[in-house]
């Protein structure tokens, strides 16, 4: 094997022009593949961060009315489906379900990193400029406020996320639409779960950076002010966001909790973040798969052209391989030399592509890629996203380049290796039906020979021909 690698390295050095042309095509493909995977990683992380942090948690405890909404509906957690208190019997059932939930969370404390009973509901934001119905009030405690800030899902650009008094933090989009600044006053009108109408004045306490379009609807306010505005009892919530110490256990945790909650009543249900809305968990992965398919298609086209170039190069080097065969090198040795040439060249080029793509991805990962506030921000989870690389992407790229090298060199190399030595030395390439040549070589290798009747017999030591 060592001598084969030495010969391959020598051929790469001696044919620098050919090596540079082949290496350039592989470099472009590898560079695009690494950049596209890093880009999709950034989009996937951002979309999941917003969805898990603000909407569902690792496990979401929801009311039965929200459970009935299809998981494929991307707006599932944006609806106002929550508890109902039609009569005293319903009230008692709700209280029993919430008590069971508290008992379960207390018993599973070691597995739970944080749990936030969450209140959020649509209202109307009234300012001097307009009345905005696309406004969703979101109640915060001090603990939930700190969690949102630490996760990076909410990034204040002015003021802060309020947890006391009668203040509200709105998105930059809302602030621009209403021409509001920190310190201005607005009126928020609300419809309570009991059908009543309330209105309260709030001061703009902060403005946060724009995220996905649907996340810009949120107006974060202290939970005490929210409950007063919407007439929520202290025990009630719209859902509970549960965050686990190990997110991979979310499906099992949700299944166990759901079974526990539905033993006596079914008003509360539990779902993992992946089960609750596959739209958010699968959408970015689908984008990544589509980009990879495009890059693989591009690689396939390049491989077709590269194979033609490689065939012409091998034709010019027939005498070289004829001499190797004449001094005792086997077909497999010659094929190994040809394959190692392009594979080693591919690995070197992949390393160069990684050295070039790494700083680019790191730089963009720090500054972010700006996509604007249009429809694109709904798909990527914000006006900016931050690419990054994963080790699995590098392994995937290496495997793809290996298959690319094999596909580009396989047919020309085998066609050359199965020429007769005399034809190779005379630089005369005969037409060859490659599958038939491979089959004949296989039969020879396992010791099969046709007998006089045309049937195959085994001539290995100790065995006679088949009758």
Short mmCIF file of C-alpha atoms in Angstrom, two decimals:
data_model
loop_
_atom_site.label_atom_id
_atom_site.label_comp_id
_atom_site.label_asym_id
_atom_site.label_seq_id
_atom_site.Cartn_x
_atom_site.Cartn_y
_atom_site.Cartn_z
CA UNK A 1 0.00 0.00 0.00
CA UNK A 2 2.85 2.36 0.81
CA UNK A 3 4.40 2.12 -2.66
CA UNK A 4 1.00 2.76 -4.25
CA UNK A 5 0.58 5.96 -2.23
CA UNK A 6 4.11 7.08 -3.17
CA UNK A 7 3.40 6.56 -6.86
CA UNK A 8 0.09 8.42 -6.54
CA UNK A 9 1.78 11.37 -4.80
CA UNK A 10 4.49 11.42 -7.49
CA UNK A 11 1.88 11.51 -10.26
CA UNK A 12 0.04 14.40 -8.53
CA UNK A 13 3.27 16.42 -8.29
CA UNK A 14 4.42 15.70 -11.82
CA UNK A 15 1.05 16.57 -13.42
CA UNK A 16 0.51 19.88 -11.68
CA UNK A 17 -1.68 21.44 -14.36
CA UNK A 18 -4.06 18.46 -14.38
CA UNK A 19 -4.03 18.33 -10.57
CA UNK A 20 -4.89 22.03 -10.30
CA UNK A 21 -7.80 21.74 -12.76
CA UNK A 22 -9.28 18.70 -11.01
CA UNK A 23 -8.58 20.20 -7.58
CA UNK A 24 -10.34 23.45 -8.51
CA UNK A 25 -13.59 21.66 -9.35
CA UNK A 26 -13.45 19.65 -6.13
CA UNK A 27 -12.60 22.80 -4.13
CA UNK A 28 -15.63 24.68 -5.45
CA UNK A 29 -17.97 21.77 -4.70
CA UNK A 30 -16.53 21.18 -1.21
CA UNK A 31 -16.60 24.88 -0.37
CA UNK A 32 -20.25 25.20 -1.44
CA UNK A 33 -21.20 22.04 0.45
CA UNK A 34 -19.54 23.25 3.68
CA UNK A 35 -21.06 26.73 3.40
CA UNK A 36 -24.57 25.46 2.62
CA UNK A 37 -24.52 23.05 5.57
CA UNK A 38 -23.25 25.79 7.92
CA UNK A 39 -25.98 28.13 6.67
CA UNK A 40 -28.71 25.56 7.23
CA UNK A 41 -27.30 24.79 10.69
CA UNK A 42 -27.70 28.45 11.63
CA UNK A 43 -31.27 28.60 10.33
CA UNK A 44 -32.23 25.34 12.06
CA UNK A 45 -30.78 26.47 15.40
CA UNK A 46 -32.49 29.85 15.24
CA UNK A 47 -35.91 28.50 14.28
CA UNK A 48 -35.78 25.81 16.98
CA UNK A 49 -34.52 28.27 19.58
CA UNK A 50 -37.46 30.62 19.01
CA UNK A 51 -39.97 27.78 18.88
CA UNK A 52 -38.69 25.92 21.97
CA UNK A 53 -37.87 28.98 24.08
CA UNK A 54 -40.98 31.09 23.42
CA UNK A 55 -43.65 28.63 22.37
CA UNK A 56 -43.40 25.00 23.44
CA UNK A 57 -40.42 24.29 25.72
CA UNK A 58 -38.92 20.80 25.60
CA UNK A 59 -42.29 19.50 26.80
CA UNK A 60 -45.51 21.51 26.58
CA UNK A 61 -48.43 20.96 28.95
CA UNK A 62 -51.49 22.25 27.12
CA UNK A 63 -55.25 22.25 27.53
CA UNK A 64 -57.38 19.76 25.63
CA UNK A 65 -58.72 22.46 23.26
CA UNK A 66 -55.19 23.14 22.00
CA UNK A 67 -54.43 19.42 21.81
CA UNK A 68 -57.15 19.11 19.16
CA UNK A 69 -55.31 21.49 16.82
CA UNK A 70 -53.36 19.61 14.14
CA UNK A 71 -49.60 19.33 14.84
CA UNK A 72 -49.02 20.28 11.20
CA UNK A 73 -50.57 23.70 11.79
CA UNK A 74 -47.60 26.12 12.14
CA UNK A 75 -49.75 28.56 14.12
CA UNK A 76 -50.77 26.02 16.75
CA UNK A 77 -49.09 27.80 19.66
CA UNK A 78 -50.18 31.20 18.40
CA UNK A 79 -53.87 30.48 18.96
CA UNK A 80 -55.80 31.45 22.11
CA UNK A 81 -57.04 27.93 22.85
CA UNK A 82 -56.73 27.38 26.59
CA UNK A 83 -58.86 26.55 29.63
CA UNK A 84 -62.64 26.85 29.88
CA UNK A 85 -64.65 27.56 33.05
CA UNK A 86 -68.22 27.04 31.92
CA UNK A 87 -69.53 25.83 35.30
CA UNK A 88 -68.44 24.75 38.78
CA UNK A 89 -67.92 21.15 37.69
CA UNK A 90 -65.50 22.27 34.96
CA UNK A 91 -63.72 24.52 37.46
CA UNK A 92 -63.26 21.61 39.87
CA UNK A 93 -61.90 19.36 37.10
CA UNK A 94 -59.42 22.05 36.06
CA UNK A 95 -58.21 22.41 39.63
CA UNK A 96 -57.71 18.65 40.01
CA UNK A 97 -55.70 18.51 36.77
CA UNK A 98 -53.48 21.44 37.79
CA UNK A 99 -52.89 19.87 41.21
CA UNK A 100 -51.82 16.58 39.55
CA UNK A 101 -49.42 18.53 37.33
CA UNK A 102 -47.83 20.27 40.33
CA UNK A 103 -47.38 16.93 42.09
CA UNK A 104 -45.72 15.36 39.03
CA UNK A 105 -43.33 18.27 38.52
CA UNK A 106 -42.34 18.17 42.19
CA UNK A 107 -41.63 14.41 41.96
CA UNK A 108 -39.51 14.83 38.77
CA UNK A 109 -37.50 17.79 40.00
CA UNK A 110 -34.12 16.20 39.22
CA UNK A 111 -34.99 15.78 35.53
CA UNK A 112 -36.39 19.30 35.11
CA UNK A 113 -34.14 22.32 34.54
CA UNK A 114 -37.01 24.84 34.57
CA UNK A 115 -40.81 24.94 34.28
CA UNK A 116 -42.77 28.11 33.48
CA UNK A 117 -46.58 28.33 33.69
CA UNK A 118 -47.12 30.72 30.78
CA UNK A 119 -49.87 33.25 30.16
CA UNK A 120 -50.23 34.85 26.74
CA UNK A 121 -53.24 36.09 24.88
CA UNK A 122 -54.22 38.34 21.98
CA UNK A 123 -55.20 41.92 22.64
CA UNK A 124 -55.26 45.25 20.83
CA UNK A 125 -52.43 47.76 20.99
CA UNK A 126 -53.86 51.28 20.71
CA UNK A 127 -51.55 54.23 20.08
CA UNK A 128 -51.84 57.66 18.50
CA UNK A 129 -51.04 56.16 15.11
CA UNK A 130 -53.23 53.06 14.83
CA UNK A 131 -55.07 50.19 16.45
CA UNK A 132 -53.04 46.98 16.13
CA UNK A 133 -54.89 43.65 16.47
CA UNK A 134 -51.76 41.56 15.71
CA UNK A 135 -50.56 41.93 19.28
CA UNK A 136 -50.08 39.05 21.70
CA UNK A 137 -49.52 39.95 25.35
CA UNK A 138 -47.00 37.66 27.06
CA UNK A 139 -46.69 37.60 30.85
CA UNK A 140 -43.24 37.35 32.44
CA UNK A 141 -41.98 36.55 35.90
CA UNK A 142 -38.45 37.47 36.91
CA UNK A 143 -37.30 33.86 36.38
CA UNK A 144 -38.87 33.51 32.93
CA UNK A 145 -37.49 36.92 31.92
CA UNK A 146 -33.95 35.86 32.86
CA UNK A 147 -34.40 32.57 30.98
CA UNK A 148 -35.41 34.36 27.77
CA UNK A 149 -32.45 36.73 28.00
CA UNK A 150 -29.94 33.94 28.68
CA UNK A 151 -31.24 31.88 25.74
CA UNK A 152 -30.80 34.80 23.34
CA UNK A 153 -34.30 34.35 21.95
CA UNK A 154 -35.13 37.94 22.99
CA UNK A 155 -32.51 40.66 22.56
CA UNK A 156 -33.48 44.12 23.87
CA UNK A 157 -32.16 47.04 21.80
CA UNK A 158 -33.60 49.72 24.10
CA UNK A 159 -34.88 49.60 27.66
CA UNK A 160 -35.48 46.18 29.18
CA UNK A 161 -37.95 43.34 29.62
CA UNK A 162 -40.19 44.55 32.48
CA UNK A 163 -41.23 42.33 35.37
CA UNK A 164 -42.76 45.01 37.60
CA UNK A 165 -45.29 47.81 37.21
CA UNK A 166 -47.34 48.55 34.12
CA UNK A 167 -44.79 48.44 31.35
CA UNK A 168 -44.59 46.51 28.10
CA UNK A 169 -41.66 45.58 25.83
CA UNK A 170 -42.53 45.51 22.12
CA UNK A 171 -40.62 44.56 18.97
CA UNK A 172 -38.79 47.11 16.86
CA UNK A 173 -41.31 46.44 14.10
CA UNK A 174 -44.20 47.44 16.38
CA UNK A 175 -42.27 50.46 17.62
CA UNK A 176 -41.65 51.65 14.04
CA UNK A 177 -45.23 51.02 12.96
CA UNK A 178 -46.63 53.02 15.89
CA UNK A 179 -43.73 55.51 16.04
CA UNK A 180 -43.13 54.66 19.68
CA UNK A 181 -40.08 55.09 21.89
CA UNK A 182 -39.17 53.96 25.39
CA UNK A 183 -41.23 56.03 27.83
CA UNK A 184 -44.28 56.52 25.57
CA UNK A 185 -47.72 55.37 26.70
CA UNK A 186 -50.16 53.06 24.91
CA UNK A 187 -53.48 51.45 25.71
CA UNK A 188 -53.93 47.69 25.57
CA UNK A 189 -57.49 46.38 25.19
CA UNK A 190 -58.28 42.80 26.14
CA UNK A 191 -61.09 40.27 26.14
CA UNK A 192 -61.06 38.07 29.25
CA UNK A 193 -61.68 34.30 29.17
CA UNK A 194 -65.08 35.07 30.70
CA UNK A 195 -66.07 37.39 27.83
CA UNK A 196 -65.53 40.69 29.59
CA UNK A 197 -63.69 43.70 28.12
CA UNK A 198 -60.75 45.41 29.84
CA UNK A 199 -58.40 48.24 28.91
CA UNK A 200 -55.26 49.45 30.68
CA UNK A 201 -52.55 51.98 29.97
CA UNK A 202 -48.98 50.70 29.69
CA UNK A 203 -45.69 52.52 29.32
CA UNK A 204 -43.18 51.32 26.73
CA UNK A 205 -40.46 49.89 28.95
CA UNK A 206 -38.32 48.31 26.26
CA UNK A 207 -37.91 47.46 22.56
CA UNK A 208 -36.45 44.13 21.42
CA UNK A 209 -34.74 43.21 18.15
CA UNK A 210 -36.92 41.79 15.42
CA UNK A 211 -37.12 38.02 15.14
CA UNK A 212 -39.41 35.90 12.97
CA UNK A 213 -42.50 37.83 11.85
CA UNK A 214 -44.86 35.94 14.16
CA UNK A 215 -42.51 36.49 17.13
CA UNK A 216 -42.65 40.26 16.59
CA UNK A 217 -46.29 40.21 17.71
CA UNK A 218 -45.35 39.56 21.33
CA UNK A 219 -45.64 42.31 23.92
CA UNK A 220 -43.84 41.24 27.09
CA UNK A 221 -45.29 42.58 30.33
CA UNK A 222 -45.15 41.65 34.04
CA UNK A 223 -47.29 38.61 34.79
CA UNK A 224 -49.15 40.46 37.57
CA UNK A 225 -50.19 43.17 35.10
CA UNK A 226 -51.19 40.53 32.54
CA UNK A 227 -53.43 38.69 35.03
CA UNK A 228 -55.09 41.95 36.02
CA UNK A 229 -55.65 42.96 32.40
CA UNK A 230 -57.10 39.60 31.33
CA UNK A 231 -58.74 38.73 34.69
CA UNK A 232 -56.76 35.51 35.10
CA UNK A 233 -56.97 33.65 38.41
CA UNK A 234 -53.52 33.02 40.01
CA UNK A 235 -53.61 29.24 39.37
CA UNK A 236 -54.55 29.36 35.68
CA UNK A 237 -52.20 29.40 32.71
CA UNK A 238 -52.38 28.97 28.95
CA UNK A 239 -49.65 26.31 28.91
CA UNK A 240 -46.63 25.18 30.91
CA UNK A 241 -43.22 25.20 29.22
CA UNK A 242 -41.00 22.49 30.71
CA UNK A 243 -37.25 22.42 30.06
CA UNK A 244 -35.36 19.22 30.81
CA UNK A 245 -31.77 18.67 31.82
CA UNK A 246 -31.54 16.25 28.86
CA UNK A 247 -33.63 17.32 25.86
CA UNK A 248 -33.27 13.92 24.21
CA UNK A 249 -35.53 12.47 26.92
CA UNK A 250 -38.37 14.84 25.98
CA UNK A 251 -40.47 12.24 24.04
CA UNK A 252 -40.39 9.72 26.92
CA UNK A 253 -40.99 12.43 29.54
CA UNK A 254 -43.98 13.81 27.61
CA UNK A 255 -45.46 10.34 27.11
CA UNK A 256 -45.14 9.51 30.80
CA UNK A 257 -46.57 12.86 31.90
CA UNK A 258 -49.50 12.62 29.47
CA UNK A 259 -50.38 9.15 30.76
CA UNK A 260 -50.25 10.46 34.33
CA UNK A 261 -52.44 13.49 33.60
CA UNK A 262 -55.12 11.50 31.76
CA UNK A 263 -55.68 8.81 34.40
CA UNK A 264 -58.66 10.68 35.89
CA UNK A 265 -59.22 13.69 33.63
CA UNK A 266 -58.18 14.75 30.15
CA UNK A 267 -58.37 18.54 30.37
CA UNK A 268 -54.55 18.77 30.49
CA UNK A 269 -52.27 17.00 27.99
CA UNK A 270 -48.52 16.82 27.44
CA UNK A 271 -46.54 16.81 24.18
CA UNK A 272 -42.83 16.96 23.38
CA UNK A 273 -41.68 19.86 21.22
CA UNK A 274 -41.13 17.52 18.24
CA UNK A 275 -44.59 15.97 18.56
CA UNK A 276 -46.39 19.26 19.17
CA UNK A 277 -45.35 20.92 15.90
CA UNK A 278 -43.25 18.94 13.39
CA UNK A 279 -43.43 22.01 11.12
CA UNK A 280 -40.76 23.83 13.14
CA UNK A 281 -38.58 20.78 13.76
CA UNK A 282 -38.63 19.46 10.18
CA UNK A 283 -38.84 22.60 8.05
CA UNK A 284 -35.21 23.70 8.44
CA UNK A 285 -33.99 20.12 8.00
CA UNK A 286 -35.97 19.96 4.76
CA UNK A 287 -34.27 23.15 3.57
CA UNK A 288 -30.89 21.61 4.39
CA UNK A 289 -31.74 18.43 2.50
CA UNK A 290 -32.86 20.46 -0.54
CA UNK A 291 -29.59 22.41 -0.58
CA UNK A 292 -27.60 19.19 -0.28
CA UNK A 293 -29.53 17.66 -3.18
CA UNK A 294 -28.68 20.70 -5.29
CA UNK A 295 -24.99 20.46 -4.38
CA UNK A 296 -24.98 16.71 -5.08
CA UNK A 297 -26.59 17.36 -8.45
CA UNK A 298 -23.84 19.88 -9.16
CA UNK A 299 -21.22 17.34 -8.07
CA UNK A 300 -22.76 14.75 -10.37
CA UNK A 301 -22.45 17.08 -13.36
CA UNK A 302 -18.85 17.89 -12.41
CA UNK A 303 -18.09 14.16 -12.04
CA UNK A 304 -19.33 13.49 -15.59
CA UNK A 305 -17.03 16.15 -17.02
CA UNK A 306 -14.17 15.09 -14.77
CA UNK A 307 -14.50 11.47 -15.88
CA UNK A 308 -14.07 12.49 -19.52
CA UNK A 309 -10.97 14.52 -18.61
CA UNK A 310 -9.65 11.65 -16.53
CA UNK A 311 -10.18 9.18 -19.37
CA UNK A 312 -8.13 11.32 -21.76
CA UNK A 313 -5.37 11.65 -19.16
CA UNK A 314 -5.26 7.88 -18.64
CA UNK A 315 -5.11 7.30 -22.39
CA UNK A 316 -1.97 9.44 -22.53
CA UNK A 317 -0.43 7.38 -19.69
CA UNK A 318 -1.19 3.90 -21.05
CA UNK A 319 2.50 3.03 -21.53
CA UNK A 320 3.18 3.91 -17.90
CA UNK A 321 0.59 1.42 -16.66
CA UNK A 322 1.65 -1.12 -19.28
CA UNK A 323 5.17 -0.99 -17.84
CA UNK A 324 3.81 -1.41 -14.29
CA UNK A 325 1.80 -4.45 -15.38
CA UNK A 326 4.83 -5.89 -17.18
CA UNK A 327 7.02 -5.75 -14.06
CA UNK A 328 4.42 -7.55 -11.94
CA UNK A 329 1.84 -5.01 -10.73
CA UNK A 330 -1.66 -6.47 -10.71
CA UNK A 331 -4.83 -4.87 -11.99
CA UNK A 332 -5.87 -4.03 -8.41
CA UNK A 333 -2.51 -2.29 -7.81
CA UNK A 334 -2.95 -0.17 -10.93
CA UNK A 335 -6.54 0.67 -10.00
CA UNK A 336 -5.37 1.58 -6.49
CA UNK A 337 -2.81 4.01 -7.94
CA UNK A 338 -5.43 5.70 -10.13
CA UNK A 339 -8.00 5.92 -7.35
CA UNK A 340 -5.48 7.16 -4.79
CA UNK A 341 -4.42 9.94 -7.16
CA UNK A 342 -7.85 11.50 -7.32
CA UNK A 343 -8.83 10.65 -3.72
CA UNK A 344 -5.65 12.14 -2.24
CA UNK A 345 -6.13 15.16 -4.46
CA UNK A 346 -9.72 15.39 -3.22
CA UNK A 347 -8.66 15.19 0.43
CA UNK A 348 -6.00 17.87 -0.06
CA UNK A 349 -8.53 20.09 -1.81
CA UNK A 350 -11.13 19.41 0.88
CA UNK A 351 -8.59 20.53 3.49
CA UNK A 352 -7.98 23.74 1.55
CA UNK A 353 -11.75 24.27 1.23
CA UNK A 354 -12.13 23.77 4.99
CA UNK A 355 -9.34 26.28 5.69
CA UNK A 356 -11.10 28.79 3.44
CA UNK A 357 -14.66 28.08 4.59
CA UNK A 358 -13.78 27.98 8.31
CA UNK A 359 -12.86 31.67 8.68
CA UNK A 360 -15.80 32.70 6.49
CA UNK A 361 -18.27 30.73 8.60
CA UNK A 362 -16.70 31.99 11.83
CA UNK A 363 -16.90 35.60 10.66
CA UNK A 364 -20.51 35.26 9.53
CA UNK A 365 -21.30 33.39 12.75
CA UNK A 366 -20.21 36.47 14.70
CA UNK A 367 -21.83 39.18 12.58
CA UNK A 368 -24.74 37.16 11.20
CA UNK A 369 -26.24 37.17 7.71
CA UNK A 370 -28.88 39.87 7.27
CA UNK A 371 -31.99 38.77 5.33
CA UNK A 372 -34.24 41.76 6.08
CA UNK A 373 -37.72 42.01 7.54
CA UNK A 374 -39.59 40.55 4.58
CA UNK A 375 -40.96 37.06 4.08
CA UNK A 376 -37.45 35.59 4.40
CA UNK A 377 -37.33 36.35 8.14
CA UNK A 378 -40.39 34.12 8.67
CA UNK A 379 -38.50 31.17 7.18
CA UNK A 380 -35.13 31.73 8.90
CA UNK A 381 -36.52 32.77 12.29
CA UNK A 382 -35.26 36.35 12.28
CA UNK A 383 -33.73 39.20 10.33
CA UNK A 384 -30.29 37.68 10.89
CA UNK A 385 -29.07 34.13 11.28
CA UNK A 386 -25.67 32.86 12.39
CA UNK A 387 -24.02 29.97 10.47
CA UNK A 388 -21.85 27.38 12.21
CA UNK A 389 -20.26 24.04 11.37
CA UNK A 390 -20.86 20.64 12.89
CA UNK A 391 -18.44 17.73 12.90
CA UNK A 392 -21.11 15.57 11.25
CA UNK A 393 -21.20 17.99 8.31
CA UNK A 394 -17.45 17.60 7.82
CA UNK A 395 -17.79 13.80 7.93
CA UNK A 396 -20.70 13.99 5.49
CA UNK A 397 -18.65 16.15 3.11
CA UNK A 398 -15.71 13.73 3.33
CA UNK A 399 -17.96 10.77 2.46
CA UNK A 400 -19.48 12.68 -0.45
CA UNK A 401 -16.04 13.59 -1.79
CA UNK A 402 -14.97 9.91 -1.44
CA UNK A 403 -17.99 8.78 -3.48
CA UNK A 404 -17.34 11.59 -5.93
CA UNK A 405 -13.74 10.43 -6.40
CA UNK A 406 -14.85 6.83 -6.83
CA UNK A 407 -17.54 7.69 -9.39
CA UNK A 408 -15.19 9.90 -11.41
CA UNK A 409 -12.36 7.35 -11.58
CA UNK A 410 -14.10 3.96 -11.47
CA UNK A 411 -15.08 3.38 -15.09
CA UNK A 412 -11.97 4.91 -16.77
CA UNK A 413 -9.61 3.14 -14.34
CA UNK A 414 -11.23 -0.28 -14.74
CA UNK A 415 -11.35 0.09 -18.51
CA UNK A 416 -7.61 0.77 -18.49
CA UNK A 417 -6.73 -1.99 -16.04
CA UNK A 418 -8.51 -4.68 -18.09
CA UNK A 419 -6.61 -3.92 -21.30
CA UNK A 420 -3.97 -6.42 -22.35
CA UNK A 421 -0.40 -5.59 -21.37
CA UNK A 422 0.72 -5.61 -25.02
CA UNK A 423 -2.05 -3.14 -25.92
CA UNK A 424 -1.08 -0.88 -23.04
CA UNK A 425 2.57 -0.83 -24.12
CA UNK A 426 1.51 -0.15 -27.72
CA UNK A 427 -0.83 2.61 -26.47
CA UNK A 428 -3.72 0.86 -28.18
CA UNK A 429 -7.03 0.87 -26.28
CA UNK A 430 -9.54 -1.72 -27.41
CA UNK A 431 -13.27 -1.48 -26.87
CA UNK A 432 -14.23 -3.39 -23.75
CA UNK A 433 -17.54 -4.46 -22.28
CA UNK A 434 -16.60 -3.87 -18.67
CA UNK A 435 -19.27 -6.03 -16.88
CA UNK A 436 -18.25 -9.08 -18.94
CA UNK A 437 -14.56 -8.49 -18.18
CA UNK A 438 -15.31 -8.17 -14.45
CA UNK A 439 -17.37 -11.37 -14.49
CA UNK A 440 -14.62 -13.31 -16.24
CA UNK A 441 -12.09 -12.04 -13.72
CA UNK A 442 -14.38 -13.06 -10.86
CA UNK A 443 -14.79 -16.59 -12.22
CA UNK A 444 -11.03 -16.90 -12.63
CA UNK A 445 -10.42 -15.62 -9.11
CA UNK A 446 -12.75 -18.16 -7.46
CA UNK A 447 -11.44 -21.00 -9.58
CA UNK A 448 -14.39 -21.58 -11.92
CA UNK A 449 -13.78 -22.89 -15.46
CA UNK A 450 -16.31 -23.97 -18.06
CA UNK A 451 -16.28 -27.72 -18.77
CA UNK A 452 -16.64 -29.30 -22.20
CA UNK A 453 -20.41 -29.08 -22.03
CA UNK A 454 -20.32 -25.34 -21.28
CA UNK A 455 -21.10 -25.80 -17.59
CA UNK A 456 -18.97 -24.27 -14.85
CA UNK A 457 -16.83 -26.56 -12.71
CA UNK A 458 -14.74 -25.96 -9.62
CA UNK A 459 -11.03 -26.64 -10.19
CA UNK A 460 -9.86 -25.83 -6.67
CA UNK A 461 -7.54 -28.34 -5.06
CA UNK A 462 -9.36 -31.43 -3.87
CA UNK A 463 -12.48 -30.90 -6.03
CA UNK A 464 -13.37 -32.19 -9.43
CA UNK A 465 -15.53 -30.76 -12.14
CA UNK A 466 -19.27 -30.81 -11.67
CA UNK A 467 -21.07 -33.44 -13.62
#
